[in-house]
Coordinates of C-alpha atoms in Angstrom, one line a residue:
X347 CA 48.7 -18.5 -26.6
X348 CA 45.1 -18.1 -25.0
X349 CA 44.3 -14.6 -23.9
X350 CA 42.0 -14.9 -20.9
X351 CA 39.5 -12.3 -21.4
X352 CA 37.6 -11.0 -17.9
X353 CA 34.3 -9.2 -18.6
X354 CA 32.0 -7.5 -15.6
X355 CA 28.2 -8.2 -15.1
X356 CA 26.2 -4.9 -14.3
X357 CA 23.2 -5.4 -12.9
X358 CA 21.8 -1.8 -12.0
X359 CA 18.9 0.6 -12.4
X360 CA 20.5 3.9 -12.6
X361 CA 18.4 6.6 -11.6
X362 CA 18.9 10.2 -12.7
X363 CA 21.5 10.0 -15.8
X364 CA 22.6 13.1 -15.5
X365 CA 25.8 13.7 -13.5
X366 CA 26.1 17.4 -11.9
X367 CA 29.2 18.5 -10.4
X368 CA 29.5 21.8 -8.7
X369 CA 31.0 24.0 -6.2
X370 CA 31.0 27.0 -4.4
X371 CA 33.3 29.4 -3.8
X372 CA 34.2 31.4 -0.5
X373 CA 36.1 34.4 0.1
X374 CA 38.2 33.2 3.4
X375 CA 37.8 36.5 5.7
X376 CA 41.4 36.5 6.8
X377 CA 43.6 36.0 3.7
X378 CA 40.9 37.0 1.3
X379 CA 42.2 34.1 -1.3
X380 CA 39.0 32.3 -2.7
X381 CA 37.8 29.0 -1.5
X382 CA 36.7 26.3 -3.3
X383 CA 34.4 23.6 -2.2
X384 CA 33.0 20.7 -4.6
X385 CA 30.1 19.4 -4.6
X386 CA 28.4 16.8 -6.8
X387 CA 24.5 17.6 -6.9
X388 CA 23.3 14.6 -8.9
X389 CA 25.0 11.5 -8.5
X390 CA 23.8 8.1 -10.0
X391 CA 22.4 6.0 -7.9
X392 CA 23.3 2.0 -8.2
X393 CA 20.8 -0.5 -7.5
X394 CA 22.4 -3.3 -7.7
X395 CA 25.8 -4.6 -9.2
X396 CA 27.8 -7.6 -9.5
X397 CA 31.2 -8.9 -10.6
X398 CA 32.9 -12.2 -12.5
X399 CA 35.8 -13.4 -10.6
X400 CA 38.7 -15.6 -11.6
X401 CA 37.0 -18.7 -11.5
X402 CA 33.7 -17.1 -13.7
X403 CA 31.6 -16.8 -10.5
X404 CA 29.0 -14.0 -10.3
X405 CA 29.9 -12.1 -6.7
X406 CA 28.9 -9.0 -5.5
X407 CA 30.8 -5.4 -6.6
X408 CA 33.4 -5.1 -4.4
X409 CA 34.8 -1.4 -2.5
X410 CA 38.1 -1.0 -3.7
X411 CA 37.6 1.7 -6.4
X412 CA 35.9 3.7 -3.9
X413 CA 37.9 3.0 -1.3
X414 CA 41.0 3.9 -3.1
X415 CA 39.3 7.4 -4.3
X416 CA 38.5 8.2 -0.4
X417 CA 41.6 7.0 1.5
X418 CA 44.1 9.5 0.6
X419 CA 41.8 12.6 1.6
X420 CA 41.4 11.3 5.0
X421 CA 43.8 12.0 7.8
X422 CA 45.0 10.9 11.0
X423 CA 44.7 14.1 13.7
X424 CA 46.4 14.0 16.9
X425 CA 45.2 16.7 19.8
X426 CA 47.6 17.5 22.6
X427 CA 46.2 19.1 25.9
X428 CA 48.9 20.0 28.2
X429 CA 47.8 20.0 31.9
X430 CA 49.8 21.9 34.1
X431 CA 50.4 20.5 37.5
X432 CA 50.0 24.1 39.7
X433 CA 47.2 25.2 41.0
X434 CA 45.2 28.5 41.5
X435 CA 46.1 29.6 44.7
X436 CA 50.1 29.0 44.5
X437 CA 50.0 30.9 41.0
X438 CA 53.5 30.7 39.4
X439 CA 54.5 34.0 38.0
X440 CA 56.5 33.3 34.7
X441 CA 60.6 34.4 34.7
X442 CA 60.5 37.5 32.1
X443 CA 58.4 39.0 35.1
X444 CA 61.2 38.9 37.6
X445 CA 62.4 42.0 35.3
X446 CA 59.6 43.3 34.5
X447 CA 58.2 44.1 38.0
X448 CA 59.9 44.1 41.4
X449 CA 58.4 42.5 44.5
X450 CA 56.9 45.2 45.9
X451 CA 54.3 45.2 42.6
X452 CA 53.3 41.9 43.1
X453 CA 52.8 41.9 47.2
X454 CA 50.4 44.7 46.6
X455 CA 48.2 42.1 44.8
X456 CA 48.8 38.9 46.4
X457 CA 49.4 40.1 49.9
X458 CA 52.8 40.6 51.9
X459 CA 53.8 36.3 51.7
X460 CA 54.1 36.4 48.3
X461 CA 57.2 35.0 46.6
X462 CA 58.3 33.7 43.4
X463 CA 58.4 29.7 43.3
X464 CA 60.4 27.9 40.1
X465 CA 57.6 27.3 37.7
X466 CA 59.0 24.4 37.0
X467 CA 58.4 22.2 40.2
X468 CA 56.4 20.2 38.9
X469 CA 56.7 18.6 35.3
X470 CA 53.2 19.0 33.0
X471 CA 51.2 16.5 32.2
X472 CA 50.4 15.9 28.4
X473 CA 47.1 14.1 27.4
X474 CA 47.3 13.1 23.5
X475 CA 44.1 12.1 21.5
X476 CA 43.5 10.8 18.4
X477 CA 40.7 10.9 15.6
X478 CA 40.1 11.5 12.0
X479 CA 39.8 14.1 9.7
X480 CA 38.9 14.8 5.9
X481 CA 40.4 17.1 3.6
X482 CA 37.2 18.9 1.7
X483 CA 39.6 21.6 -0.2
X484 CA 43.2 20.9 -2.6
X485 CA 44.5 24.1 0.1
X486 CA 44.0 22.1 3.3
X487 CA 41.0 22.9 4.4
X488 CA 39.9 19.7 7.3
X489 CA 36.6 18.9 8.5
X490 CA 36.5 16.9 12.0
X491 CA 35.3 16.5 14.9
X492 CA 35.1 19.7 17.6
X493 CA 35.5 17.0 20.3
X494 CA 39.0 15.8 18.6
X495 CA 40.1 18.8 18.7
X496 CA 38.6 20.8 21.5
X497 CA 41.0 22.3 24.4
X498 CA 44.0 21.7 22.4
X499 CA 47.4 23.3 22.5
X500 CA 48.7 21.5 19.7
X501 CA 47.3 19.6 16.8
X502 CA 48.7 17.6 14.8
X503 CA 47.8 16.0 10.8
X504 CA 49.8 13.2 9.0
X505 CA 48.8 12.3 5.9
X506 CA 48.4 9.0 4.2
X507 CA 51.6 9.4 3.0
X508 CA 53.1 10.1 6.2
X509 CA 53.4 13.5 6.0
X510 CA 53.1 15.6 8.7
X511 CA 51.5 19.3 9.6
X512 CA 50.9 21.8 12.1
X513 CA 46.7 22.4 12.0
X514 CA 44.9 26.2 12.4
X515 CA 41.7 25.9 13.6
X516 CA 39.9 28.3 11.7
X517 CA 36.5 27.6 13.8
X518 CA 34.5 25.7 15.6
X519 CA 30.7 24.6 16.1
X520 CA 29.9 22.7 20.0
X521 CA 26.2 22.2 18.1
X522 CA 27.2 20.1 15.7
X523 CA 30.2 18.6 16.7
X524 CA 32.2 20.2 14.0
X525 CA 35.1 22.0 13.5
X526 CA 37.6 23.5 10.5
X527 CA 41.3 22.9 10.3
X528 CA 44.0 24.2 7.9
X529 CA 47.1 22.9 7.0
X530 CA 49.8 25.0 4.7
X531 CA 49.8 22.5 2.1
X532 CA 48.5 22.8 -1.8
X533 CA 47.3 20.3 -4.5
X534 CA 45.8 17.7 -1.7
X535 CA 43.2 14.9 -2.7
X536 CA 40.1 16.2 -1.1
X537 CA 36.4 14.5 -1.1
X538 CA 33.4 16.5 -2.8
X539 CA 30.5 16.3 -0.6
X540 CA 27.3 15.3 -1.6
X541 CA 23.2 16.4 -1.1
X542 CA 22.7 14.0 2.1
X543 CA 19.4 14.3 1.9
X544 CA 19.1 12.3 -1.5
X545 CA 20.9 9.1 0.8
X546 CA 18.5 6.6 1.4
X547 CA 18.4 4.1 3.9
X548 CA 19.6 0.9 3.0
X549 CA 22.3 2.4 0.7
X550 CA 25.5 1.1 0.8
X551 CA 28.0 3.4 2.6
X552 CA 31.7 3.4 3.4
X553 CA 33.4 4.5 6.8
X554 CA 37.1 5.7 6.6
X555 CA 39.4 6.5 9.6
X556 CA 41.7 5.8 11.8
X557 CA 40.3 3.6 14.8
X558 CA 42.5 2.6 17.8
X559 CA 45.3 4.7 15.7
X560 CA 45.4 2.2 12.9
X561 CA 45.4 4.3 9.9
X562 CA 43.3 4.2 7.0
X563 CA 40.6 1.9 7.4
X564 CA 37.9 1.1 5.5
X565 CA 34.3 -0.4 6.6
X566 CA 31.4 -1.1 4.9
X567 CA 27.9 -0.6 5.7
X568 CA 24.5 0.9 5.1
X569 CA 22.4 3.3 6.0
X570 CA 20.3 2.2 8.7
X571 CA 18.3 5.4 9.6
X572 CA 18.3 9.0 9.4
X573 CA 17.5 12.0 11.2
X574 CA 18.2 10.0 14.3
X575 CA 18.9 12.4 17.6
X576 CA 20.7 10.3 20.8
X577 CA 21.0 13.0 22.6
X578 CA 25.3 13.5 23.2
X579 CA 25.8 16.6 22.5
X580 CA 25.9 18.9 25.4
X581 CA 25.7 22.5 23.6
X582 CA 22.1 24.2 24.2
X583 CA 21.7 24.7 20.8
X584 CA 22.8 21.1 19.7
X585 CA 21.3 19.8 16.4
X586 CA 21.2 16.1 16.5
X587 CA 20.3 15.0 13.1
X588 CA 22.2 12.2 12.5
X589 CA 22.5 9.0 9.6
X590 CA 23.1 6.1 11.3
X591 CA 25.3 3.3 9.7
X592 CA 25.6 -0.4 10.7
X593 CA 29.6 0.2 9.2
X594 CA 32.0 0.0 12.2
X595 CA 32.7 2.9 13.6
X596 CA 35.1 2.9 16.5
X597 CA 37.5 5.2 18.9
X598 CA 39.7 7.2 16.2
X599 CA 36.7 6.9 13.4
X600 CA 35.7 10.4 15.2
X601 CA 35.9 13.1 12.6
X602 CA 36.4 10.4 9.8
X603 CA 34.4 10.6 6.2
X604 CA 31.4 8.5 5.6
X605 CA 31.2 8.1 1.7
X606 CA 29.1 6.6 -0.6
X607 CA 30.1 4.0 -3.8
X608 CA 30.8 7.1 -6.1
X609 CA 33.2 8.2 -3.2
X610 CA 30.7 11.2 -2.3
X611 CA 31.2 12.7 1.4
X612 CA 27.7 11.4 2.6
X613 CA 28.9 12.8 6.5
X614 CA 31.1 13.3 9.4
X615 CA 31.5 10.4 11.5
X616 CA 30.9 11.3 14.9
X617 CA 29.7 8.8 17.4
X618 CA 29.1 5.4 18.4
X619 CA 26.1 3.1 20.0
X620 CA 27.7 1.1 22.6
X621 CA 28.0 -0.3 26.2
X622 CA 31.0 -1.2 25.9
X623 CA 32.9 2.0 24.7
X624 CA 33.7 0.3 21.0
X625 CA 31.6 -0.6 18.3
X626 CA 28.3 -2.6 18.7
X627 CA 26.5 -2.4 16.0
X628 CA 25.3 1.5 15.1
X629 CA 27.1 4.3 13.8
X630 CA 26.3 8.0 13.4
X631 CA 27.9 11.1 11.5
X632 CA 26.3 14.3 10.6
X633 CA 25.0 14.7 7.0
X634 CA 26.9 16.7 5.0
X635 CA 24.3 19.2 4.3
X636 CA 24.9 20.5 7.6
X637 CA 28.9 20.5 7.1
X638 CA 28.7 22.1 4.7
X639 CA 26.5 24.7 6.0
X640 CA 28.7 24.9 9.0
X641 CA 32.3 24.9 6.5
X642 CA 30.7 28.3 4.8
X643 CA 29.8 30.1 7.8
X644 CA 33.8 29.8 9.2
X645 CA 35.2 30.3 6.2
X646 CA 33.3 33.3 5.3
X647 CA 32.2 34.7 8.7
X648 CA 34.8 33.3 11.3
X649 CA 31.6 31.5 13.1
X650 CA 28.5 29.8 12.7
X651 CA 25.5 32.2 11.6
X652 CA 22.1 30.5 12.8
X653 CA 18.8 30.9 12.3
X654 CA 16.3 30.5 14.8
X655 CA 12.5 29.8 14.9
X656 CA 12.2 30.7 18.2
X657 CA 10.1 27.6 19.4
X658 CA 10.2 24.6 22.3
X659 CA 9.2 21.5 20.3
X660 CA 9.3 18.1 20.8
X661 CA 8.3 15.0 17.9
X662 CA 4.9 13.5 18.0
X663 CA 4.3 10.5 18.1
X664 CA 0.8 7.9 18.8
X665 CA 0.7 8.5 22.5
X666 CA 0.9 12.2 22.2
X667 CA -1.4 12.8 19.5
X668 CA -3.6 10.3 21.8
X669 CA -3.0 12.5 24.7
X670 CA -3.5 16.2 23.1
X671 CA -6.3 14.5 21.0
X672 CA -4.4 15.8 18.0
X673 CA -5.6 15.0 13.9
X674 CA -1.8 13.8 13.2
X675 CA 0.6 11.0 14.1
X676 CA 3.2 12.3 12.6
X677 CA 5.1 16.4 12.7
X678 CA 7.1 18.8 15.3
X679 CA 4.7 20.0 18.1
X680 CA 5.1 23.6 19.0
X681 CA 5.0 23.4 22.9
X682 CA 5.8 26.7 23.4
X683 CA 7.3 30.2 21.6
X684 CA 10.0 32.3 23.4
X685 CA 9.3 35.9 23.4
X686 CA 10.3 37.7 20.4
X687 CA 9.6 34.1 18.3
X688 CA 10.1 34.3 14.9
X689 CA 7.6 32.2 14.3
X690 CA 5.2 33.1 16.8
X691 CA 5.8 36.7 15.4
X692 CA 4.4 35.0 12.1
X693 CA 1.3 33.5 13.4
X694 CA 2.4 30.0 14.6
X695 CA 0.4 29.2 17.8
X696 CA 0.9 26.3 20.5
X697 CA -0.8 23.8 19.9
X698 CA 0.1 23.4 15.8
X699 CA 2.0 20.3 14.3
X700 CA 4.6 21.7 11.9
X701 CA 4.6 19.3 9.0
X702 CA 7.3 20.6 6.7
X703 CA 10.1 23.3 5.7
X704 CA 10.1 24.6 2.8
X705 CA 8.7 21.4 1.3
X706 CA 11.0 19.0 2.9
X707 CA 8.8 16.5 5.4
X708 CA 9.7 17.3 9.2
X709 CA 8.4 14.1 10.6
X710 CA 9.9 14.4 14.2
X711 CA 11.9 17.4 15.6
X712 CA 15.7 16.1 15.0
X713 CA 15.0 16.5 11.2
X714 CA 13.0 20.0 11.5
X715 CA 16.4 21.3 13.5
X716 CA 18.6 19.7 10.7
X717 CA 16.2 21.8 8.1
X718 CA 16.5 24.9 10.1
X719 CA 20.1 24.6 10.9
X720 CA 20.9 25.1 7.3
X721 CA 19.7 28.8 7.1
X722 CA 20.9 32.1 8.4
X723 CA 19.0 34.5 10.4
X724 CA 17.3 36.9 7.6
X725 CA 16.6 33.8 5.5
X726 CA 12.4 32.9 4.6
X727 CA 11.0 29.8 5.1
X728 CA 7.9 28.3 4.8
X729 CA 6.2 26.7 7.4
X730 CA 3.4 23.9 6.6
X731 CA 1.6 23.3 10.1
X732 CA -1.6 21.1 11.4
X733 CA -3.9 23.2 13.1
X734 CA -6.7 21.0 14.3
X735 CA -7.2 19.1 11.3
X736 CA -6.7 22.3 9.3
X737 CA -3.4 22.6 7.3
X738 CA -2.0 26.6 7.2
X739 CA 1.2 27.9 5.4
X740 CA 3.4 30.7 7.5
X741 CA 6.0 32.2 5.8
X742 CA 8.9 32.8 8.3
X743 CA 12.4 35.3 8.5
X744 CA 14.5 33.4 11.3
X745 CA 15.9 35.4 13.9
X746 CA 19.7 35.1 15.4
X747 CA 19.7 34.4 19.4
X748 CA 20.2 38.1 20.2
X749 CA 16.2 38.3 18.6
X750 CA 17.4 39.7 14.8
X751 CA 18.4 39.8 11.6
X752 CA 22.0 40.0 11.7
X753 CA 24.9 38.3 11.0
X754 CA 27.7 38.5 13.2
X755 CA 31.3 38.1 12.4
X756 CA 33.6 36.7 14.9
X757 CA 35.8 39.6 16.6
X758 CA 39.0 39.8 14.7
X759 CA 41.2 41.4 17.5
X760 CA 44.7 39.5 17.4
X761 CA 45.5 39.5 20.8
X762 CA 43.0 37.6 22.4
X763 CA 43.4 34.9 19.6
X764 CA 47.2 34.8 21.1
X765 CA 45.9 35.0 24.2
X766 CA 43.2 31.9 23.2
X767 CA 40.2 33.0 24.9
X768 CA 36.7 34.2 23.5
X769 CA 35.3 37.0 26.2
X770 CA 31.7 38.5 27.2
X771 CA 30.3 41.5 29.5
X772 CA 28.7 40.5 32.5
X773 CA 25.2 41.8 32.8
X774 CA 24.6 43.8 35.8
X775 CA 22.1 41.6 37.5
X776 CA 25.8 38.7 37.8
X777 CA 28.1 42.5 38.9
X778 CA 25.3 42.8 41.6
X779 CA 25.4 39.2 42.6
X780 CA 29.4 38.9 42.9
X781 CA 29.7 42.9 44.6
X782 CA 31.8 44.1 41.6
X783 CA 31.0 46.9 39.6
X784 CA 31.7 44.7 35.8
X785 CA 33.6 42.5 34.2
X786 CA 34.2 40.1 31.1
X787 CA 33.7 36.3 31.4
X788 CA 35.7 34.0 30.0
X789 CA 33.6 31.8 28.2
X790 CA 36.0 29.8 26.1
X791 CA 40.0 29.0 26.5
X792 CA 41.9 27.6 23.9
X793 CA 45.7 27.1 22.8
X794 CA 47.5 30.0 23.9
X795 CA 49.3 32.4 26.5
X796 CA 46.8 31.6 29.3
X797 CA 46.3 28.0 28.8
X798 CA 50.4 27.8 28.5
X799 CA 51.2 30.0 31.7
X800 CA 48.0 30.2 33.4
X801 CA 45.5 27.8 35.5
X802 CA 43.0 30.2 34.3
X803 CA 39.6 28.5 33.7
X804 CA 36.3 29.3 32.0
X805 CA 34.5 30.9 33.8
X806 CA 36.7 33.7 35.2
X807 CA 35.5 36.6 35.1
X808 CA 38.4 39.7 34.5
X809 CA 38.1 42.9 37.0
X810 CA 40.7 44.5 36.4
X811 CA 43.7 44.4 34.0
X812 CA 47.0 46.1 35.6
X813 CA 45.1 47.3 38.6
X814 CA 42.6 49.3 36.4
X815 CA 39.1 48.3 35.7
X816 CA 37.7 47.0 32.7
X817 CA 34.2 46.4 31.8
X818 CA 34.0 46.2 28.0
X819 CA 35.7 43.9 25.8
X820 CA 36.9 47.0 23.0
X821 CA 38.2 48.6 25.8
X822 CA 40.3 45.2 26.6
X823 CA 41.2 44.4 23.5
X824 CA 42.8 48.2 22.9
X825 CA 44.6 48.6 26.6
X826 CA 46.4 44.7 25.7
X827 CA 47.4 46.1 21.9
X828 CA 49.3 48.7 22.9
X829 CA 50.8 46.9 26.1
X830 CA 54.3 45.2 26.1
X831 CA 55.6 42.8 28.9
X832 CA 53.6 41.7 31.8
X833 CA 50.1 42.0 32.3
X834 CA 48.6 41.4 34.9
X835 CA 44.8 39.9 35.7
X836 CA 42.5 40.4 38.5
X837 CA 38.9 38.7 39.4
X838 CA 36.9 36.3 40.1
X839 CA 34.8 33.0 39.8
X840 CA 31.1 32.6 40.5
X841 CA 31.7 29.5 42.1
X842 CA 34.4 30.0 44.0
X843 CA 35.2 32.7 47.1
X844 CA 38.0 34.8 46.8
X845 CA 39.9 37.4 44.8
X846 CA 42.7 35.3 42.2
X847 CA 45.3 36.9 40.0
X848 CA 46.6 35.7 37.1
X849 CA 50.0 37.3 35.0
X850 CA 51.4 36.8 31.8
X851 CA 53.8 38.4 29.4
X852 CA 53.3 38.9 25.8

């Protein structure tokens, strides 16, 4: 009896033959467990590598090792956004407050027609989305997409082995797309991510997600580009800094792992180049260097802590260093500095061509924004600039958007989490504009007691909170607390006339 023996031809220049892995650890700011995140720092970098198959040919490596190594730590998530079918000005009043207050309390807010209506009239619409996640922790920590996940009552994770979770969102960030689930799970396969800015363009890469809802899907690709900004986000302080992959990427990849041979997390699929809606060629996900940047700040802060230069910028290029008759093709252009700059504080002036950060080449603005978006305000950098033909080093401590050093921890009052909005005071010059003597804005709802009972929308801005004024979020936050039953809301929009009221129980 012949044994057939199968050998493997590696053909491969391995650079770097050391192997680092790390992590680092996080102490979560609500349970106060430590968080572990891997990371490998030095992976070895194949060339080039081919296989024998069962006929002796030479072909080239196949995916399936790595392939099987990243599928289980990617999920399937599915958002639901329920959309009630009232509207503002026939508010429904839930039934606990047909108890709670009498008619009489509520025709002294909504005027002597009101009457209760059966809140269930009219059936609510659900909408249900669907995208991809990857589990970066054994605990169930999830990166994704914010857009997956965004206005949400409910989310949803199943597993590649079909089971199936209820998802936290621990935070979110509009400027990079990126947001932080949980599930209450242990020992979960989870990807290590890896230094994306050691990926170089034309390596081979690996999308995994869950397109058009078909789970688990693998495609290969390389790295086209990187640092490449197409302008979709819509946040002001959006950082576009994206690698680009000819693997398909479709609808559902959204949130999905792009990984490299050694089944590194390279980055966070995000979005697609297309006219047609599905994939055409180009993919793009944010480099893991900013996830991760983005994953510490929620875990250990509650939100993302950024540091600011305080500059407008823009990338130059031939025609503009034709137009400006500038000594460099290449570099960020300061156009102008805000007041209180950071950088202008330091001694950057219009008119210079930042060239680097900290050592690491900023050819055009997307990638000096992905530099930048790694640090905190407080944090030094230094600034290599072209200043007519004369290079000059500025050494620079970035500043938060309020114009310092801190660094802010999201407000950990309770009841506006169960309430799902995020809240800010007016300024006086908007109290002067809309007649009223203060208020708090809603700038953000999310799954909870308004969203659920309410047609409340951002933007409202809160009067008065039983009839009494409020002007201050502490004070807000302290009157709910110690409140059981109804409440009731009063204020208005800036964009729309009107007094509206909007109750709740809790």
């Amino acid at each position: 009896m012949q044994v057939k023996k199968f050998s493997m031809i590696l053909i491969a220049a391995i650079l770097g033959s050391a192997l680092t892995i790390g992590a680092y650890q996080l102490m979560d700011r609500n349970g106060g467990k430590t968080v572990k995140i891997e990371h490998i720092s030095g992976t070895p970098v194949v060339g080039a590598a081919y296989t024998v198959n069962d006929e002796g040919e030479i072909i080239p490596l196949d995916f399936t090792e790595a392939a099987k190594q990243v599928m289980p730590a990617v999920v399937n998530i599915q958002s639901t956004i329920v959309q009630s079918q009232r509207n503002m000005r026939d508010q429904q009043i839930p039934d606990q407050f047909r108890d709670y207050f009498n008619d009489d309390f509520f025709r002294r807010f909504f005027g002597p027609e009101f009457r209760f209506e059966d809140p269930y009239s009219g059936e609510p619409r659900m909408r249900i989305g669907s995208g991809s996640g990857v589990i970066i922790n054994p605990e169930g920590y999830i990166v994704t997409n914010n857009h997956v996940i965004d206005k949400a009552d409910d989310v949803e994770v199943t597993l590649t082995d079909n089971r199936v979770f209820k998802a936290k969102v621990i935070g979110t960030d509009p400027s990079t797309d990126l947001a932080l689930l949980q599930i209450k799970a242990k020992d979960l396969p989870s990807l290590p991510l890896v230094n994306s800015d050691n990926v170089e363009v034309g390596e081979w890469v690996l999308a995994v997600g869950n397109p058009f809802n078909l789970s688990s899907t693998v495609t290969a690709g390389i790295v086209s580009a990187k640092a490449r900004n197409i302008n979709i986000l819509r946040d002001v302080t959006a950082i576009e800094s994206f690698i680009q992959t000819d693997a398909a990427i479709n609808p559902g990849n959204s949130g999905g792992a792009l990984v490299n041979l050694q089944g590194g997390l390279v980055g966070i699929n995000t979005a697609i180049a297309s006219t047609t809606g599905v994939y055409a060629g180009y993919g793009f996900a944010v480099p893991s260097n900013i996830v991760s940047k983005v994953v510490e700040d929620l875990i250990k802060y509650g939100k993302v802590q950024r540091g600011y230069l305080g500059l407008m910028i823009r990338s130059v290029d031939g025609n503009l260093a034709r137009e400006l008759d500038l000594d460099v093709t290449e570099g960020v252009y300061v156009d102008s500095i805000t007041v209180g700059s950071a950088a202008g504080e330091a001694g950057i002036k219009v008119g210079d061509v930042i060239q680097s950060v900290n050592g690491t080449e900023t050819r055009t603005s997307s990638q000096l924004l992905e530099v930048i978006g790694q640090h905190r305000p407080g944090d030094k950098v230094e600034l290599l600039v072209d200043r007519k033909g004369k290079e000059m080093e500025f050494s620079v401590t970035l500043r938060n958007q309020e114009g310092d050093t801190r660094l802010v921890e999201k407000e950990a009052a309770g009841v506006l989490d169960v309430l799902g909005i995020e809240l800010e005071e007016i300024d006086q010059q908007t109290a002067r504009k809309l007649e009223i003597s203060g208020g708090l804005k809603v700038t953000r709802l999310s799954a909870g007691t308004l969203k659920r009972h309410t047609d409340m929308r951002e933007g409202f801005i809160i009067t008065k909170v039983d009839g009494k004024p409020t002007g201050s979020v502490e004070d807000f936050v302290k009157y709910l607390e110690k409140t059981e039953g109804g409440v009731m809301l009063e204020g208005v929009y800036e964009d729309y006339p009107g007094t509206y009221y909007y109750a709740f129980g809790l």
